[in-house]
JSON list of C-alpha atoms in Angstrom, two decimals:
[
{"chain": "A", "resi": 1, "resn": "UNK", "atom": "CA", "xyz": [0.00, 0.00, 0.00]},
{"chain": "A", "resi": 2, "resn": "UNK", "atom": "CA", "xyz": [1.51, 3.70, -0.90]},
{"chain": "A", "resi": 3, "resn": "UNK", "atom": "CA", "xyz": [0.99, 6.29, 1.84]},
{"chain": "A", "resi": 4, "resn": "UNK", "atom": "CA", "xyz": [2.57, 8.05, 4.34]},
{"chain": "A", "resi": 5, "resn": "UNK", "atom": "CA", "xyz": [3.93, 6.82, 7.96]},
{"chain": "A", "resi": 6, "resn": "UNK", "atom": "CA", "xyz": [4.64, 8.86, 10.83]},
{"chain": "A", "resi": 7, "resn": "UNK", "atom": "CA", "xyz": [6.17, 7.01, 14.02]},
{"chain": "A", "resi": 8, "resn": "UNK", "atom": "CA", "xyz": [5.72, 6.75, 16.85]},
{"chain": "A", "resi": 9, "resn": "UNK", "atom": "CA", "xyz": [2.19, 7.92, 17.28]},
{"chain": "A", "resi": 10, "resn": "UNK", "atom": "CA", "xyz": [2.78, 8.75, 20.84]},
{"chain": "A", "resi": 11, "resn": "UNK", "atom": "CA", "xyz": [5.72, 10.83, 22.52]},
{"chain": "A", "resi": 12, "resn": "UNK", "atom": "CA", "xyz": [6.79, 11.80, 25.64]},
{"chain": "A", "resi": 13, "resn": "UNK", "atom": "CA", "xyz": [9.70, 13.63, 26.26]},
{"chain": "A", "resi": 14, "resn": "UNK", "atom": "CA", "xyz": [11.08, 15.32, 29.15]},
{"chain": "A", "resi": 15, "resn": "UNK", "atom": "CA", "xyz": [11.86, 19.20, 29.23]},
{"chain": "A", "resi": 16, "resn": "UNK", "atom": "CA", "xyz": [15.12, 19.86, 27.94]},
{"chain": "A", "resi": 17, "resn": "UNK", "atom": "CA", "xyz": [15.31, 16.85, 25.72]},
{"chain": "A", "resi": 18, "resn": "UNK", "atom": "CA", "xyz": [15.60, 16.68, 22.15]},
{"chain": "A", "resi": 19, "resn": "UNK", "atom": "CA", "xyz": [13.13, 14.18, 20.01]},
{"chain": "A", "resi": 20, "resn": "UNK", "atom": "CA", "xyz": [13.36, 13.28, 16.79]},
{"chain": "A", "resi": 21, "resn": "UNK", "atom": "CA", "xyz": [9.57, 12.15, 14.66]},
{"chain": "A", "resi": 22, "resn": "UNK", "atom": "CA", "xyz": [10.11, 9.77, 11.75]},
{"chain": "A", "resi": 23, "resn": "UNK", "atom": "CA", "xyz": [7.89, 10.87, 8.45]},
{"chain": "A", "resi": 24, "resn": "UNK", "atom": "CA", "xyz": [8.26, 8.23, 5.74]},
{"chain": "A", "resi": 25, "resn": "UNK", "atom": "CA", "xyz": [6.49, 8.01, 2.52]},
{"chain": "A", "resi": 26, "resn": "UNK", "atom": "CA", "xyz": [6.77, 5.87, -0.51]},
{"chain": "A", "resi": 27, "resn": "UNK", "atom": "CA", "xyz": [4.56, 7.43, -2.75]},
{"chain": "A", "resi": 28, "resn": "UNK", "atom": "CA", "xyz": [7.82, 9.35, -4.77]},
{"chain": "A", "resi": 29, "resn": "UNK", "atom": "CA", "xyz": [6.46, 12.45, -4.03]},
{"chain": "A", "resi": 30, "resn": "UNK", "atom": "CA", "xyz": [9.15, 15.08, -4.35]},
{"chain": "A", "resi": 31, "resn": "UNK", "atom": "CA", "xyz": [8.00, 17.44, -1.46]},
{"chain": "A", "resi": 32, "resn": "UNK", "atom": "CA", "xyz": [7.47, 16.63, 1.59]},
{"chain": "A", "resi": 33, "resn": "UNK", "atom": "CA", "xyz": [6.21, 19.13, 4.33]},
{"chain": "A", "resi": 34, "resn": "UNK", "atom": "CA", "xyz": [6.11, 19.08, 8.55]},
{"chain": "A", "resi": 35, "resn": "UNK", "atom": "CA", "xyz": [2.69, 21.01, 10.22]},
{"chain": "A", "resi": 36, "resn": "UNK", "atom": "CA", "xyz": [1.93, 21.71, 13.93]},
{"chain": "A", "resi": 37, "resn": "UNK", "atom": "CA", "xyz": [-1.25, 21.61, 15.04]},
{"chain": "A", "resi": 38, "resn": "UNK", "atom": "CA", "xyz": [-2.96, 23.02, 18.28]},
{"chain": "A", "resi": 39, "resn": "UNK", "atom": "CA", "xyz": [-6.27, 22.83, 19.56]},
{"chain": "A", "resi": 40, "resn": "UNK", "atom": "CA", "xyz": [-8.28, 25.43, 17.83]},
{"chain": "A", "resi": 41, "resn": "UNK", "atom": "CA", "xyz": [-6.21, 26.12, 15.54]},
{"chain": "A", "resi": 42, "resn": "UNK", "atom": "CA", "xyz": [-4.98, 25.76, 11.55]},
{"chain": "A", "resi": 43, "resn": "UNK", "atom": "CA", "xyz": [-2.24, 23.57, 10.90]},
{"chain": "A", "resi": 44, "resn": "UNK", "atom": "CA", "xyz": [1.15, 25.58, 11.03]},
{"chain": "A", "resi": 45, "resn": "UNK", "atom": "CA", "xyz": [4.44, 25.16, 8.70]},
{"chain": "A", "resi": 46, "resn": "UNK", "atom": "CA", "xyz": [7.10, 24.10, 10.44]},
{"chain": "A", "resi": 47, "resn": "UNK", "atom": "CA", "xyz": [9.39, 23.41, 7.67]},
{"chain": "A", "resi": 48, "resn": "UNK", "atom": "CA", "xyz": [9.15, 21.78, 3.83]},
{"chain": "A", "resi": 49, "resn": "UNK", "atom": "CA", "xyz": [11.41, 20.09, 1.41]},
{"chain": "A", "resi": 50, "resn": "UNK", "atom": "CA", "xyz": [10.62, 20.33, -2.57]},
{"chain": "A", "resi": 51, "resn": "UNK", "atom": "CA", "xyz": [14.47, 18.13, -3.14]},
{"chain": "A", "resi": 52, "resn": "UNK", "atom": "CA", "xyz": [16.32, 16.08, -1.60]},
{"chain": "A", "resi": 53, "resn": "UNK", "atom": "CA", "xyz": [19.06, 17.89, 0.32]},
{"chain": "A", "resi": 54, "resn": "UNK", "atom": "CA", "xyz": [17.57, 20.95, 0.60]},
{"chain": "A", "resi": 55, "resn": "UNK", "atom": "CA", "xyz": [14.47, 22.17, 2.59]},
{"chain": "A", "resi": 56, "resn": "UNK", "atom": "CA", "xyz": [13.05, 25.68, 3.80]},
{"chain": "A", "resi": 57, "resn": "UNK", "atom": "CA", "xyz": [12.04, 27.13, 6.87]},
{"chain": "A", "resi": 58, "resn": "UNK", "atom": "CA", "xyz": [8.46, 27.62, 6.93]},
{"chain": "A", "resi": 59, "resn": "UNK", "atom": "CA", "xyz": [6.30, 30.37, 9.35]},
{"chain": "A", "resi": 60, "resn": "UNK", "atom": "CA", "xyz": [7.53, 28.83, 12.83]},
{"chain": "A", "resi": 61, "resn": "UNK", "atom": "CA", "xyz": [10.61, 27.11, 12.56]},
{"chain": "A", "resi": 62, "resn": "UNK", "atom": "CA", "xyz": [12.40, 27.94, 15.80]},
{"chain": "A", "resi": 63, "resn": "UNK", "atom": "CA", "xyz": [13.06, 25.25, 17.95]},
{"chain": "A", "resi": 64, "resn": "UNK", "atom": "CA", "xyz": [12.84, 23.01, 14.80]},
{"chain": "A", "resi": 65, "resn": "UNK", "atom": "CA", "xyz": [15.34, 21.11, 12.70]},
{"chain": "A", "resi": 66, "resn": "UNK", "atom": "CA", "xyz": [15.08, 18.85, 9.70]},
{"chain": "A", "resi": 67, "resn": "UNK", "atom": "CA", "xyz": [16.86, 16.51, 7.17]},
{"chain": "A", "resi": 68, "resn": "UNK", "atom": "CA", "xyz": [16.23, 15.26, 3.89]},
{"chain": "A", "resi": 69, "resn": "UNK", "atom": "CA", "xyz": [18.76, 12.64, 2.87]},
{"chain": "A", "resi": 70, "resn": "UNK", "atom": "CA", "xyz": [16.31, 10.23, 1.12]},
{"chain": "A", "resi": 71, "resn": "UNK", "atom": "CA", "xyz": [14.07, 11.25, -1.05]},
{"chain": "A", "resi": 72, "resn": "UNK", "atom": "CA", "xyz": [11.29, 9.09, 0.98]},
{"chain": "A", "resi": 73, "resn": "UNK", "atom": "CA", "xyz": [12.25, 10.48, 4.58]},
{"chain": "A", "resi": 74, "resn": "UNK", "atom": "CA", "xyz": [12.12, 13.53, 6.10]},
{"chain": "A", "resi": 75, "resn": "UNK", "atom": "CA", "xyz": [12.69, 12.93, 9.86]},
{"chain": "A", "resi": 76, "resn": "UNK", "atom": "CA", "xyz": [11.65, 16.48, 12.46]},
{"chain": "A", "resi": 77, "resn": "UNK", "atom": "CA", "xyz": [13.94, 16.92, 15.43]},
{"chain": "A", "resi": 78, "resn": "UNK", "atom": "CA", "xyz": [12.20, 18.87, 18.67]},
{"chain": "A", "resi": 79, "resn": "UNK", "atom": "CA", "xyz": [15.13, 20.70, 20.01]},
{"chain": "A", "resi": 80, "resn": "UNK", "atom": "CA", "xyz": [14.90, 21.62, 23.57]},
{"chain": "A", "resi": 81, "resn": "UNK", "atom": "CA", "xyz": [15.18, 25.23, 21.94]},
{"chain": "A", "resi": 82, "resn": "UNK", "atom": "CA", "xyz": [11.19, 25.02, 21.33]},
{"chain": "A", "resi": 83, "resn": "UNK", "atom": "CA", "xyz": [9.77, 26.20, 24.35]},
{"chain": "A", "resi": 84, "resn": "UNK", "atom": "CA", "xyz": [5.94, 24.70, 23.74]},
{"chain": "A", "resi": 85, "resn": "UNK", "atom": "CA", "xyz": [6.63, 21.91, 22.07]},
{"chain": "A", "resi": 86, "resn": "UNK", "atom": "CA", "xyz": [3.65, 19.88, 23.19]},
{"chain": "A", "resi": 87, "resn": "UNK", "atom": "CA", "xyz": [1.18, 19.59, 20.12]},
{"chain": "A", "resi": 88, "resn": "UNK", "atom": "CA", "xyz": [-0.03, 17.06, 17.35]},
{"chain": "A", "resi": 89, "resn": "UNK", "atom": "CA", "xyz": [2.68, 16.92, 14.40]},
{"chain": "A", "resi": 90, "resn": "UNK", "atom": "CA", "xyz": [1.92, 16.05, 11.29]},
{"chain": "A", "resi": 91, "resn": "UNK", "atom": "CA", "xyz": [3.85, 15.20, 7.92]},
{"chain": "A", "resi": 92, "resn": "UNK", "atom": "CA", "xyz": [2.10, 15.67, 4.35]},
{"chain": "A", "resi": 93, "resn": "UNK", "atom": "CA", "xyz": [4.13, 15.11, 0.61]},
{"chain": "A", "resi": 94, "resn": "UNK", "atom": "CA", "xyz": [3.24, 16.28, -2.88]},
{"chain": "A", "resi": 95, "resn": "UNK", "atom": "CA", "xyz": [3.96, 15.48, -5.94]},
{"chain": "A", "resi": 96, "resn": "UNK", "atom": "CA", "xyz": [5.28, 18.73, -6.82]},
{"chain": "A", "resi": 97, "resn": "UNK", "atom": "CA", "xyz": [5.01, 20.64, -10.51]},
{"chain": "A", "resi": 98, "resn": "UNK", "atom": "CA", "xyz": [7.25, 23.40, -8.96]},
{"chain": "A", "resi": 99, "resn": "UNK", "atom": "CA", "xyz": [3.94, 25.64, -7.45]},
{"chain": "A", "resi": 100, "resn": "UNK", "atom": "CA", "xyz": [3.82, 23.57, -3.80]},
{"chain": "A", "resi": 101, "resn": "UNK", "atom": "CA", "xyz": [0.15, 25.99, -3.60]},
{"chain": "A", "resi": 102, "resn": "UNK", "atom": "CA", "xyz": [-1.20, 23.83, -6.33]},
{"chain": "A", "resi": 103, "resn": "UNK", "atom": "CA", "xyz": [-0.08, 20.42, -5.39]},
{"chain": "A", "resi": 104, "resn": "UNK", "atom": "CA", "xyz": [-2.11, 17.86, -3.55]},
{"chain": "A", "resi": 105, "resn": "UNK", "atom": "CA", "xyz": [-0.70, 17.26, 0.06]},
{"chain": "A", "resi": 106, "resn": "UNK", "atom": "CA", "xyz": [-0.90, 13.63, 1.37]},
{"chain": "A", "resi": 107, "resn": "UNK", "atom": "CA", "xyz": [-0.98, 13.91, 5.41]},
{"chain": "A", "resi": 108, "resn": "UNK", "atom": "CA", "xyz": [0.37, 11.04, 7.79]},
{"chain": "A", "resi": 109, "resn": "UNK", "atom": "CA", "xyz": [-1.39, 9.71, 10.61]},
{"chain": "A", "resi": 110, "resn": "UNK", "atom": "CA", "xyz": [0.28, 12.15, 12.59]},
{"chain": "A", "resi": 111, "resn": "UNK", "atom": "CA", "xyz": [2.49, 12.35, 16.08]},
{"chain": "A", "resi": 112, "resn": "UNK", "atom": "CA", "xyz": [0.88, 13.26, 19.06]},
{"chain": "A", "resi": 113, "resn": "UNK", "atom": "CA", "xyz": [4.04, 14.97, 21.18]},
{"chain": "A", "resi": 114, "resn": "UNK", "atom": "CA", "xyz": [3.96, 15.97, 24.95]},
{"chain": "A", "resi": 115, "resn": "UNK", "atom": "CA", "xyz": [6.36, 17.12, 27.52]},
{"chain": "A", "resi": 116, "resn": "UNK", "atom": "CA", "xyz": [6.46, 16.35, 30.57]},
{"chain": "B", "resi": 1, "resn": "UNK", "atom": "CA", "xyz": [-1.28, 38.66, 3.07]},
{"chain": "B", "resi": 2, "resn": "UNK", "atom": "CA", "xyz": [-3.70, 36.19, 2.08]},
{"chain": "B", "resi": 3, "resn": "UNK", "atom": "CA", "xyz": [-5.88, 34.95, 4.63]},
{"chain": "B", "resi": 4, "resn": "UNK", "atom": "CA", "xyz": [-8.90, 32.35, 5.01]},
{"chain": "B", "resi": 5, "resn": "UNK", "atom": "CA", "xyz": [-11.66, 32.72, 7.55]},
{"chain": "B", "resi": 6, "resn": "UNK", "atom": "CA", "xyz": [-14.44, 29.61, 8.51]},
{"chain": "B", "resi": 7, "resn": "UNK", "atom": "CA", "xyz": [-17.00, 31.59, 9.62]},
{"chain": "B", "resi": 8, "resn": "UNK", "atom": "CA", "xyz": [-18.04, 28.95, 12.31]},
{"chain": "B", "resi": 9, "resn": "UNK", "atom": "CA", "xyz": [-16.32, 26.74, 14.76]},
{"chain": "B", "resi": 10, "resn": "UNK", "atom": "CA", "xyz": [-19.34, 24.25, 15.07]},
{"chain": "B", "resi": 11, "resn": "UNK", "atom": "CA", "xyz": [-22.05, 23.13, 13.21]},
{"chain": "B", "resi": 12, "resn": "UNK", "atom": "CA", "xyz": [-24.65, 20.29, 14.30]},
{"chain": "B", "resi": 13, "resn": "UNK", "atom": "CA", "xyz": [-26.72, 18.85, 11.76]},
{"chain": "B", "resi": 14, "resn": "UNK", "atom": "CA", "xyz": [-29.20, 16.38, 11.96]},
{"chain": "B", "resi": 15, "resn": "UNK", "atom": "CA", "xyz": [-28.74, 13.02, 9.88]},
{"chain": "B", "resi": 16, "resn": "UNK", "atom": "CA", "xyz": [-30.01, 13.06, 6.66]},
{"chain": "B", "resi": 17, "resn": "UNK", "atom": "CA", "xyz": [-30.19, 17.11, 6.64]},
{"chain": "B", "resi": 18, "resn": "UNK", "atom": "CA", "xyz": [-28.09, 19.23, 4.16]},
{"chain": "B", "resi": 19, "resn": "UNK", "atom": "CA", "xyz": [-24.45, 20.45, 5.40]},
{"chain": "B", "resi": 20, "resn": "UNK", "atom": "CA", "xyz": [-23.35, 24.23, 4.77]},
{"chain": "B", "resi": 21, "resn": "UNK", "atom": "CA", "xyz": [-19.91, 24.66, 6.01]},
{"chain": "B", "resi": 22, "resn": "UNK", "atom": "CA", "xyz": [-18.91, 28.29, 5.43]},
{"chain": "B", "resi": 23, "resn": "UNK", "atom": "CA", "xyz": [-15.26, 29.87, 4.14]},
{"chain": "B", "resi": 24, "resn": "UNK", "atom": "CA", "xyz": [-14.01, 33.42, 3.21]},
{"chain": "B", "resi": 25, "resn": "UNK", "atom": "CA", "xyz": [-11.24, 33.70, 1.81]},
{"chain": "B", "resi": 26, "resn": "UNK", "atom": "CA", "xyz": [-8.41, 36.81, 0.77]},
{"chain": "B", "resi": 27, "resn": "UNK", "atom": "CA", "xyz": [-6.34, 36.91, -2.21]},
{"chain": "B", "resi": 28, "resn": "UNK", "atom": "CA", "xyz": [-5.22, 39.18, -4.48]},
{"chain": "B", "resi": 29, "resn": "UNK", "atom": "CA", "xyz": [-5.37, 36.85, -7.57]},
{"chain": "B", "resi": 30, "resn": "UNK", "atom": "CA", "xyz": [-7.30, 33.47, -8.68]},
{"chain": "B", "resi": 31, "resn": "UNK", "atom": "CA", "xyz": [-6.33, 31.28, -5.63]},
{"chain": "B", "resi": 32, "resn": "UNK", "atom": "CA", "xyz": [-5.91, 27.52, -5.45]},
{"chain": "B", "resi": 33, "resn": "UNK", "atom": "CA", "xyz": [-8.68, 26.42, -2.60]},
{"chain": "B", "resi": 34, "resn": "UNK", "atom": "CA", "xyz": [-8.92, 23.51, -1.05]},
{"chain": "B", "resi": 35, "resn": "UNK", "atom": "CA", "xyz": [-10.97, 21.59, 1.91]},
{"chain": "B", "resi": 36, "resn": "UNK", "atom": "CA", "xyz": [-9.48, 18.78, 3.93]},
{"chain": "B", "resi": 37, "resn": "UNK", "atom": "CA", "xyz": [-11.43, 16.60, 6.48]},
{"chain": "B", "resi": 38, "resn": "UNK", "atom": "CA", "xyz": [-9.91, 15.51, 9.57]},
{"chain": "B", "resi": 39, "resn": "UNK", "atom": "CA", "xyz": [-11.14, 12.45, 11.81]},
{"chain": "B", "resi": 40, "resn": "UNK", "atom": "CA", "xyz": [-9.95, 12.73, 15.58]},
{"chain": "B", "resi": 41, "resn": "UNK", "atom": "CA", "xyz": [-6.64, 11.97, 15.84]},
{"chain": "B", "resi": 42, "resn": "UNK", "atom": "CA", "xyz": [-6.13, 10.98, 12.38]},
{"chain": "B", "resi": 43, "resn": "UNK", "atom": "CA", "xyz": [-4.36, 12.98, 9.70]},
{"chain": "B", "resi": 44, "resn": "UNK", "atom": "CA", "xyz": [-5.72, 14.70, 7.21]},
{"chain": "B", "resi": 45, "resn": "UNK", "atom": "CA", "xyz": [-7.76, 13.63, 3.83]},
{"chain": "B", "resi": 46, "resn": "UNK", "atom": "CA", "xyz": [-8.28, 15.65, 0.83]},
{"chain": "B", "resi": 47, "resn": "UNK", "atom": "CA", "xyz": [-11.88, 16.54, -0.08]},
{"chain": "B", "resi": 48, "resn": "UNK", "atom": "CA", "xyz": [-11.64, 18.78, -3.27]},
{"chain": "B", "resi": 49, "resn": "UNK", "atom": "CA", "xyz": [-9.74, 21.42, -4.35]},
{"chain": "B", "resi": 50, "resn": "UNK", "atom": "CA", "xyz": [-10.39, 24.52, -7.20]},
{"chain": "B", "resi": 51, "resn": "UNK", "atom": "CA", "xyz": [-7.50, 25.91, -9.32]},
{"chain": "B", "resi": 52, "resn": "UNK", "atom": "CA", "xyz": [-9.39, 27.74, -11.21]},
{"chain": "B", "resi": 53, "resn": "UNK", "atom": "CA", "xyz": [-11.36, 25.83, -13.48]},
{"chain": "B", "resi": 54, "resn": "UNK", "atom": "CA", "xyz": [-15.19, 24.89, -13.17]},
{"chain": "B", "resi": 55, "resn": "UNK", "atom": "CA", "xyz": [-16.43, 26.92, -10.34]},
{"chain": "B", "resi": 56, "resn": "UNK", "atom": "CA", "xyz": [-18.71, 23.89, -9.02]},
{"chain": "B", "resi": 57, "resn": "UNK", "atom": "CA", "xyz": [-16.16, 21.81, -7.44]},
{"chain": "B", "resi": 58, "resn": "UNK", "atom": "CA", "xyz": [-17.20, 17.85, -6.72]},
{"chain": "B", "resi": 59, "resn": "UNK", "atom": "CA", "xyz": [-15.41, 16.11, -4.32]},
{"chain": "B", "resi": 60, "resn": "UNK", "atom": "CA", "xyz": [-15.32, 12.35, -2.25]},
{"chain": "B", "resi": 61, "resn": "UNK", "atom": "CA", "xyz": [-18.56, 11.65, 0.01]},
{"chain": "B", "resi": 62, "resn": "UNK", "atom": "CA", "xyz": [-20.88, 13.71, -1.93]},
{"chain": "B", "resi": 63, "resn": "UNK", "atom": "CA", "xyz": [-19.24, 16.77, -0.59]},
{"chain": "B", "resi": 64, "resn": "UNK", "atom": "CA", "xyz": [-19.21, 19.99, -3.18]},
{"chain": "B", "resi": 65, "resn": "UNK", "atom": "CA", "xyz": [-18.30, 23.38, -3.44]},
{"chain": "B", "resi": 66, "resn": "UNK", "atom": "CA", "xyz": [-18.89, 26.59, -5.09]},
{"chain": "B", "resi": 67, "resn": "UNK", "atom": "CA", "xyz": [-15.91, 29.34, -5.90]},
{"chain": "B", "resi": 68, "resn": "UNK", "atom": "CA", "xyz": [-17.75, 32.67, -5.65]},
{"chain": "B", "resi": 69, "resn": "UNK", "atom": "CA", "xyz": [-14.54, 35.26, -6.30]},
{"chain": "B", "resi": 70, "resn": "UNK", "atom": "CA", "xyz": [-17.66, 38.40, -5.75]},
{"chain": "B", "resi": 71, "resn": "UNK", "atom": "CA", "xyz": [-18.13, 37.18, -2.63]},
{"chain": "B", "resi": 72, "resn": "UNK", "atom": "CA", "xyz": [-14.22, 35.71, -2.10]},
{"chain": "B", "resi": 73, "resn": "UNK", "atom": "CA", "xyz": [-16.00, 32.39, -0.77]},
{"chain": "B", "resi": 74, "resn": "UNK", "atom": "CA", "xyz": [-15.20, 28.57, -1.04]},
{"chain": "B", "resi": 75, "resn": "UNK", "atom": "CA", "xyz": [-18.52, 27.29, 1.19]},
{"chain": "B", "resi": 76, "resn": "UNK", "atom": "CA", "xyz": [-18.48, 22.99, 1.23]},
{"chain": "B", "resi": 77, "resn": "UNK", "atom": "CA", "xyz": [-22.09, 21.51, 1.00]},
{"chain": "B", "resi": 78, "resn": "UNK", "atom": "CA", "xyz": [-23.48, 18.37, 0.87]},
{"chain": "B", "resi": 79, "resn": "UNK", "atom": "CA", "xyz": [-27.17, 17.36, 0.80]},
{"chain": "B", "resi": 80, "resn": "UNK", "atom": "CA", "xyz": [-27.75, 14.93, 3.25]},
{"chain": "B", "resi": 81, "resn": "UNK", "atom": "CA", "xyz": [-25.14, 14.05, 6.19]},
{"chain": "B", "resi": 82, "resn": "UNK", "atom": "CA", "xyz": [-24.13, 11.04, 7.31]},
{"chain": "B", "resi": 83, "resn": "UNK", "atom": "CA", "xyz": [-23.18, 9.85, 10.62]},
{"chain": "B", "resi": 84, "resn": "UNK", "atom": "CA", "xyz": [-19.56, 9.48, 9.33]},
{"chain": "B", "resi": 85, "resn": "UNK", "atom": "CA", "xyz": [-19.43, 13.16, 7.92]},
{"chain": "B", "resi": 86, "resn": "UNK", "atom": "CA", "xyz": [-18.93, 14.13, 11.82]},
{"chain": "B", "resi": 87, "resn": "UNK", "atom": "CA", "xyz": [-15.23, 15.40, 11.89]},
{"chain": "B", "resi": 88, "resn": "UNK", "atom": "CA", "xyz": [-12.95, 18.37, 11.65]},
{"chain": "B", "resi": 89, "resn": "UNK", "atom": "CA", "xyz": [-13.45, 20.41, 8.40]},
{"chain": "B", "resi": 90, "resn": "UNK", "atom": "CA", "xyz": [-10.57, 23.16, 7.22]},
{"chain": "B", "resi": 91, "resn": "UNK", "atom": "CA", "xyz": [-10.23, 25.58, 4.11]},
{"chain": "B", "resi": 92, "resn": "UNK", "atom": "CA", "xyz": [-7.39, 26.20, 3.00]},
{"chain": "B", "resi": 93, "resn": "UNK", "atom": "CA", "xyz": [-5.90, 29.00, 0.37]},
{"chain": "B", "resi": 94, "resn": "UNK", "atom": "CA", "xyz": [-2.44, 29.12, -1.00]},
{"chain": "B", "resi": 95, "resn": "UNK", "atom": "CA", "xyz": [-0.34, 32.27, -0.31]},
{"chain": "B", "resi": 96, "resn": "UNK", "atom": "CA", "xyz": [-0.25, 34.43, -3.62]},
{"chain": "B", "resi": 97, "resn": "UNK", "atom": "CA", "xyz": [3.37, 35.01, -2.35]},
{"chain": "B", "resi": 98, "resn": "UNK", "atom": "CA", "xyz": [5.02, 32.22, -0.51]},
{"chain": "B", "resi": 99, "resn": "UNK", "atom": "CA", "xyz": [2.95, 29.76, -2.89]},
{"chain": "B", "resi": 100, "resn": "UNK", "atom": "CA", "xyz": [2.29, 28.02, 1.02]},
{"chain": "B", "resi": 101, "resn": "UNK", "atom": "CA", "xyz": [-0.97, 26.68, 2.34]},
{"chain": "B", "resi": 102, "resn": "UNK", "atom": "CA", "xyz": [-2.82, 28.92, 4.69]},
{"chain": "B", "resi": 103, "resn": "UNK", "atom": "CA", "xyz": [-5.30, 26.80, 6.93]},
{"chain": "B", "resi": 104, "resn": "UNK", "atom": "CA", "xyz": [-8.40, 27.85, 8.39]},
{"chain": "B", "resi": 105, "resn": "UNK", "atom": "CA", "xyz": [-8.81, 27.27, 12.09]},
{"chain": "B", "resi": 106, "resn": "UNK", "atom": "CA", "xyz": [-11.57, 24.79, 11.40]},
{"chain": "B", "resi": 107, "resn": "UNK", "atom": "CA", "xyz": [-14.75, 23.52, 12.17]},
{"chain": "B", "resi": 108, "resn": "UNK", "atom": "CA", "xyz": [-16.02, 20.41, 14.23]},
{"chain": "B", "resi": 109, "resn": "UNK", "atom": "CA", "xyz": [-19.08, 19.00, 12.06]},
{"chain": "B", "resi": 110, "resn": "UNK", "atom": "CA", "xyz": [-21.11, 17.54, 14.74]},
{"chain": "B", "resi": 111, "resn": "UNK", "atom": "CA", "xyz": [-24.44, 14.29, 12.98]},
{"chain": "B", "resi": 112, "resn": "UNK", "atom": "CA", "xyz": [-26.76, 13.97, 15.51]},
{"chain": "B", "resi": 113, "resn": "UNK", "atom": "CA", "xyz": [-29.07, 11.28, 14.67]}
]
């Protein structure tokens, strides 16, 4: 089955510790893209990748870092630099024809992060 | 900058009643619009999108919507709900600038029966 997984779907972390969330997806999408959602809210950019080895920070990136070594990974580290890092994380990919605004995203399942 | 606005955070229908879930949106040129569904704790699923071609948009479950640019709104209807309909609904608009995906904040679809 093509799709997109996002482990584990539970986290607890400990202040001051950093975390890393696995996003895989093996649908050969070219972009892939991390969100942060809060209650109430829209989904947030965290940060998005249209290549491998290269990715851009999106509208709330502190605290935040990313790879993109495989085209069909694109792992999110929580740094302890993120001071509210509790939320529901989410990973999406796109087939992308070079306008990411156009393109389908594909969501994950999604990471549900808290600090304790 | 763009923006998108979902003009209300809940909405209970009864089964078998029409849905109206409402969206504004701002842009400065012919946006790409989309609306996703979201089940709880689940990710999110694509329900249609407009990029500017037939303003009627179909999409999966018998949802539709209408692109209105004079009234700069995307509102997602169906005709009768379904128990299963009851999730989290968000608009979204891409950023004439950034080309990025601006969500709405969303609203809970409640199916009584």
């Amino acid at each position: 089955d093509g799709g997109i997984t996002q482990s584990p779907k539970y986290l607890f972390r400990k202040e001051g510790q950093n975390v890393t969330l696995s996003c895989e997806q093996n649908l050969n999408h070219d972009a892939m893209y991390w969100y942060r959602q809060d209650p109430g809210q829209g989904l947030r950019l965290i940060y998005y990748s249209q290549i491998v080895n290269d990715f851009q920070k999106g509208d709330i990136a502190e605290g935040y870092s990313v790879s993109r070594e495989k085209k069909e990974s694109f792992p999110l580290t929580v740094t302890s630099a993120q001071k509210n890092p509790t939320a529901f994380y989410l990973c999406a990919s796109s087939i992308t024809s070079g306008r990411i605004g156009t393109d389908t995203q594909y969501f994950g399942p999604g990471t549900r992060l808290t600090v304790l | 900058a763009q923006s998108v606005t979902q003009l209300d955070s809940h909405v209970s229908v009864s089964e078998g009643t029409p849905v109206l879930l409402r969206c504004n949106y701002s842009s400065s040129y012919s946006p790409s619009l989309f609306w996703y569904v979201q089940h709880p704790n689940k990710g999110l699923q694509l329900l249609l999108k407009y990029t500017s071609a037939a303003t009627l948009v179909k999409g999966i479950n018998g949802f539709e919507a209408e692109f209105k640019k004079s009234e700069t709104s995307f509102h997602l209807t169906k005709p009768s709900a379904h128990m299963s309909d009851a999730a989290e609904y968000f608009c979204v608009v891409s950023d004439d600038n950034t080309d990025k995906l601006i969500f709405g904040t969303g609203t809970r679809l409640q199916v009584f029966p």
